[in-house]
């Protein structure tokens, strides 16, 4: 697992051979490692599965991967509600390692991981003693907040109400 930190991929948890991740400059903004699976997945927002590193054009990351004993790799971006948290990357010493079942499994695992990360961050935000005061202008009367704003008791200068959260429910709809 690696976090996307500004324009850099920062490995957070490495299991097995760690030299590959430590040796590369995993800057998202540079073109030197564009085809590296983790960078490719983060930039495209789509999972990337490379079945045989030997069949690729020679690049620095490919040479480092082969020297590290890797022949295939997978990278699945960790994105939830348009927020990029990082990438789940798996490399293997055998070529052709990621069949359809393993691709689905890694994609589902990434979805579970990113949901858990989002849930933890949301719980920490809700439990904090920090708050944000906002002024909202509602342009569509069907939002429930518009109905509250029309309530005469809440229209005075001293009236206030607190929204503890909203939940996305389809495209452009909050509940």
mmCIF file of C-alpha atoms in Angstrom:
data_model
loop_
_atom_site.group_PDB
_atom_site.id
_atom_site.type_symbol
_atom_site.label_atom_id
_atom_site.label_comp_id
_atom_site.label_asym_id
_atom_site.label_seq_id
_atom_site.Cartn_x
_atom_site.Cartn_y
_atom_site.Cartn_z
ATOM 1 C CA UNK A 1 0.000 0.000 0.000
ATOM 2 C CA UNK A 2 1.264 3.456 -0.843
ATOM 3 C CA UNK A 3 -0.202 6.880 -0.100
ATOM 4 C CA UNK A 4 -0.514 9.564 -2.727
ATOM 5 C CA UNK A 5 1.145 12.511 -1.016
ATOM 6 C CA UNK A 6 1.014 15.653 -3.178
ATOM 7 C CA UNK A 7 2.997 14.640 -6.279
ATOM 8 C CA UNK A 8 4.752 11.641 -4.748
ATOM 9 C CA UNK A 9 3.829 8.022 -4.057
ATOM 10 C CA UNK A 10 4.993 7.206 -0.522
ATOM 11 C CA UNK A 11 5.098 3.490 0.389
ATOM 12 C CA UNK A 12 3.241 2.919 3.672
ATOM 13 C CA UNK A 13 3.285 -0.844 4.018
ATOM 14 C CA UNK A 14 5.647 -3.193 2.211
ATOM 15 C CA UNK A 15 5.597 -6.954 2.518
ATOM 16 C CA UNK A 16 8.391 -9.046 1.033
ATOM 17 C CA UNK A 17 11.157 -7.567 -1.121
ATOM 18 C CA UNK A 18 11.274 -3.820 -0.405
ATOM 19 C CA UNK A 19 14.233 -2.725 -2.546
ATOM 20 C CA UNK A 20 12.095 -2.032 -5.608
ATOM 21 C CA UNK A 21 9.848 0.542 -3.926
ATOM 22 C CA UNK A 22 12.748 2.162 -2.116
ATOM 23 C CA UNK A 23 14.990 2.431 -5.173
ATOM 24 C CA UNK A 24 12.589 4.248 -7.506
ATOM 25 C CA UNK A 25 11.673 7.908 -7.588
ATOM 26 C CA UNK A 26 7.893 7.564 -7.586
ATOM 27 C CA UNK A 27 7.066 11.178 -8.425
ATOM 28 C CA UNK A 28 3.652 11.388 -10.034
ATOM 29 C CA UNK A 29 4.495 14.594 -11.883
ATOM 30 C CA UNK A 30 7.562 13.333 -13.756
ATOM 31 C CA UNK A 31 7.521 11.338 -16.952
ATOM 32 C CA UNK A 32 10.506 9.118 -16.139
ATOM 33 C CA UNK A 33 8.313 6.380 -14.641
ATOM 34 C CA UNK A 34 4.982 7.045 -16.391
ATOM 35 C CA UNK A 35 4.473 3.392 -17.227
ATOM 36 C CA UNK A 36 5.236 2.132 -13.696
ATOM 37 C CA UNK A 37 1.982 0.425 -12.635
ATOM 38 C CA UNK A 38 1.409 2.499 -9.462
ATOM 39 C CA UNK A 39 1.904 5.830 -11.214
ATOM 40 C CA UNK A 40 -0.089 4.693 -14.225
ATOM 41 C CA UNK A 41 -3.006 3.586 -12.012
ATOM 42 C CA UNK A 42 -3.016 6.830 -10.009
ATOM 43 C CA UNK A 43 -2.914 9.017 -13.097
ATOM 44 C CA UNK A 44 -5.642 7.099 -14.934
ATOM 45 C CA UNK A 45 -7.792 6.265 -11.913
ATOM 46 C CA UNK A 46 -8.079 2.706 -13.261
ATOM 47 C CA UNK A 47 -6.474 -0.586 -12.175
ATOM 48 C CA UNK A 48 -3.401 -1.616 -14.153
ATOM 49 C CA UNK A 49 -2.258 -5.201 -14.569
ATOM 50 C CA UNK A 50 1.034 -5.857 -16.353
ATOM 51 C CA UNK A 51 1.427 -9.528 -17.101
ATOM 52 C CA UNK A 52 5.060 -9.738 -18.227
ATOM 53 C CA UNK A 53 7.655 -7.076 -17.505
ATOM 54 C CA UNK A 54 10.098 -8.790 -19.950
ATOM 55 C CA UNK A 55 7.808 -7.884 -22.878
ATOM 56 C CA UNK A 56 7.769 -4.144 -22.133
ATOM 57 C CA UNK A 57 9.986 -1.467 -23.621
ATOM 58 C CA UNK A 58 13.066 -1.032 -21.489
ATOM 59 C CA UNK A 59 12.624 1.612 -18.782
ATOM 60 C CA UNK A 60 14.377 2.362 -15.516
ATOM 61 C CA UNK A 61 11.508 1.076 -13.358
ATOM 62 C CA UNK A 62 11.257 -2.112 -15.448
ATOM 63 C CA UNK A 63 14.980 -2.811 -15.032
ATOM 64 C CA UNK A 64 14.747 -2.260 -11.259
ATOM 65 C CA UNK A 65 11.668 -4.518 -11.078
ATOM 66 C CA UNK A 66 13.389 -7.299 -13.041
ATOM 67 C CA UNK A 67 16.563 -6.969 -10.935
ATOM 68 C CA UNK A 68 14.341 -7.267 -7.846
ATOM 69 C CA UNK A 69 12.956 -10.537 -9.228
ATOM 70 C CA UNK A 70 9.528 -9.270 -10.339
ATOM 71 C CA UNK A 71 7.991 -10.340 -13.649
ATOM 72 C CA UNK A 72 4.410 -9.047 -13.307
ATOM 73 C CA UNK A 73 2.584 -6.376 -11.368
ATOM 74 C CA UNK A 74 -0.791 -4.972 -10.469
ATOM 75 C CA UNK A 75 -1.764 -1.560 -9.159
ATOM 76 C CA UNK A 76 -5.263 -0.520 -8.093
ATOM 77 C CA UNK A 77 -5.907 3.116 -7.173
ATOM 78 C CA UNK A 78 -7.562 3.775 -3.802
ATOM 79 C CA UNK A 79 -10.214 6.342 -4.707
ATOM 80 C CA UNK A 80 -13.416 7.021 -2.766
ATOM 81 C CA UNK A 81 -15.903 9.778 -3.663
ATOM 82 C CA UNK A 82 -13.352 11.403 -5.989
ATOM 83 C CA UNK A 83 -10.703 11.534 -3.216
ATOM 84 C CA UNK A 84 -7.467 9.707 -4.005
ATOM 85 C CA UNK A 85 -5.963 8.059 -0.930
ATOM 86 C CA UNK A 86 -3.217 6.012 -2.568
ATOM 87 C CA UNK A 87 -2.620 2.820 -4.496
ATOM 88 C CA UNK A 88 -2.575 -0.898 -3.705
ATOM 89 C CA UNK A 89 0.318 -2.441 -5.646
ATOM 90 C CA UNK A 90 1.260 -6.108 -5.874
ATOM 91 C CA UNK A 91 4.294 -7.465 -7.701
ATOM 92 C CA UNK A 92 5.054 -11.125 -8.393
ATOM 93 C CA UNK A 93 8.099 -13.132 -9.487
ATOM 94 C CA UNK A 94 6.067 -15.083 -12.073
ATOM 95 C CA UNK A 95 4.911 -13.663 -15.394
ATOM 96 C CA UNK A 96 1.192 -13.887 -16.196
ATOM 97 C CA UNK A 97 0.281 -14.054 -12.515
ATOM 98 C CA UNK A 98 -2.948 -12.012 -12.463
ATOM 99 C CA UNK A 99 -5.873 -13.924 -13.963
ATOM 100 C CA UNK A 100 -9.465 -12.587 -13.996
ATOM 101 C CA UNK A 101 -10.220 -13.952 -10.525
ATOM 102 C CA UNK A 102 -7.131 -12.330 -8.989
ATOM 103 C CA UNK A 103 -7.900 -9.064 -10.781
ATOM 104 C CA UNK A 104 -11.419 -9.007 -9.314
ATOM 105 C CA UNK A 105 -10.069 -9.986 -5.876
ATOM 106 C CA UNK A 106 -7.447 -7.201 -5.862
ATOM 107 C CA UNK A 107 -9.996 -4.648 -7.080
ATOM 108 C CA UNK A 108 -12.471 -5.670 -4.350
ATOM 109 C CA UNK A 109 -9.693 -5.645 -1.749
ATOM 110 C CA UNK A 110 -8.724 -2.118 -2.827
ATOM 111 C CA UNK A 111 -12.363 -1.014 -2.600
ATOM 112 C CA UNK A 112 -12.608 -2.454 0.912
ATOM 113 C CA UNK A 113 -9.341 -0.830 2.003
ATOM 114 C CA UNK A 114 -10.263 2.614 0.662
ATOM 115 C CA UNK A 115 -13.725 2.434 2.252
ATOM 116 C CA UNK A 116 -12.106 1.581 5.599
ATOM 117 C CA UNK A 117 -9.640 4.468 5.268
ATOM 118 C CA UNK A 118 -12.469 6.865 4.402
ATOM 119 C CA UNK A 119 -14.594 5.595 7.303
ATOM 120 C CA UNK A 120 -11.767 6.052 9.807
ATOM 121 C CA UNK A 121 -11.020 9.565 8.546
ATOM 122 C CA UNK A 122 -14.724 10.465 8.684
ATOM 123 C CA UNK A 123 -15.084 9.133 12.231
ATOM 124 C CA UNK A 124 -12.007 11.064 13.332
ATOM 125 C CA UNK A 125 -13.372 14.239 11.766
ATOM 126 C CA UNK A 126 -16.781 13.795 13.396
ATOM 127 C CA UNK A 127 -15.215 13.071 16.786
ATOM 128 C CA UNK A 128 -12.934 16.088 16.706
ATOM 129 C CA UNK A 129 -13.714 19.305 18.531
ATOM 130 C CA UNK A 130 -13.109 21.324 15.367
ATOM 131 C CA UNK A 131 -15.940 22.675 13.304
ATOM 132 C CA UNK A 132 -16.461 24.776 10.244
ATOM 133 C CA UNK A 133 -19.019 27.525 10.072
ATOM 134 C CA UNK A 134 -20.445 28.041 6.600
ATOM 135 C CA UNK A 135 -23.033 30.185 4.911
ATOM 136 C CA UNK A 136 -25.019 28.237 2.350
ATOM 137 C CA UNK A 137 -26.925 29.615 -0.594
ATOM 138 C CA UNK A 138 -29.461 27.090 -1.827
ATOM 139 C CA UNK A 139 -30.389 27.296 -5.482
ATOM 140 C CA UNK A 140 -32.639 24.249 -5.706
ATOM 141 C CA UNK A 141 -35.730 24.198 -3.483
ATOM 142 C CA UNK A 142 -35.927 20.395 -3.301
ATOM 143 C CA UNK A 143 -33.012 20.133 -0.849
ATOM 144 C CA UNK A 144 -34.129 19.483 2.708
ATOM 145 C CA UNK A 145 -32.032 22.413 3.919
ATOM 146 C CA UNK A 146 -34.091 24.759 1.731
ATOM 147 C CA UNK A 147 -37.202 23.577 3.542
ATOM 148 C CA UNK A 148 -35.570 24.336 6.889
ATOM 149 C CA UNK A 149 -34.518 27.786 5.700
ATOM 150 C CA UNK A 150 -38.134 28.598 4.855
ATOM 151 C CA UNK A 151 -39.235 27.838 8.420
ATOM 152 C CA UNK A 152 -40.259 31.163 10.043
ATOM 153 C CA UNK A 153 -38.827 30.171 13.436
ATOM 154 C CA UNK A 154 -35.387 29.689 11.898
ATOM 155 C CA UNK A 155 -35.332 32.913 9.859
ATOM 156 C CA UNK A 156 -34.390 35.287 12.683
ATOM 157 C CA UNK A 157 -30.820 36.560 13.070
ATOM 158 C CA UNK A 158 -30.365 34.543 16.263
ATOM 159 C CA UNK A 159 -31.764 31.260 14.977
ATOM 160 C CA UNK A 160 -29.333 28.470 14.191
ATOM 161 C CA UNK A 161 -29.401 24.800 13.422
ATOM 162 C CA UNK A 162 -26.672 22.213 13.131
ATOM 163 C CA UNK A 163 -26.227 19.685 10.335
ATOM 164 C CA UNK A 164 -24.164 16.800 11.652
ATOM 165 C CA UNK A 165 -23.643 15.330 8.229
ATOM 166 C CA UNK A 166 -25.136 14.513 4.888
ATOM 167 C CA UNK A 167 -25.006 11.324 2.884
ATOM 168 C CA UNK A 168 -24.691 11.193 -0.905
ATOM 169 C CA UNK A 169 -27.721 9.475 -2.386
ATOM 170 C CA UNK A 170 -27.301 9.260 -6.142
ATOM 171 C CA UNK A 171 -26.055 11.999 -8.420
ATOM 172 C CA UNK A 172 -26.287 15.489 -6.881
ATOM 173 C CA UNK A 173 -28.665 14.357 -4.120
ATOM 174 C CA UNK A 174 -27.944 14.571 -0.393
ATOM 175 C CA UNK A 175 -29.969 13.085 2.427
#
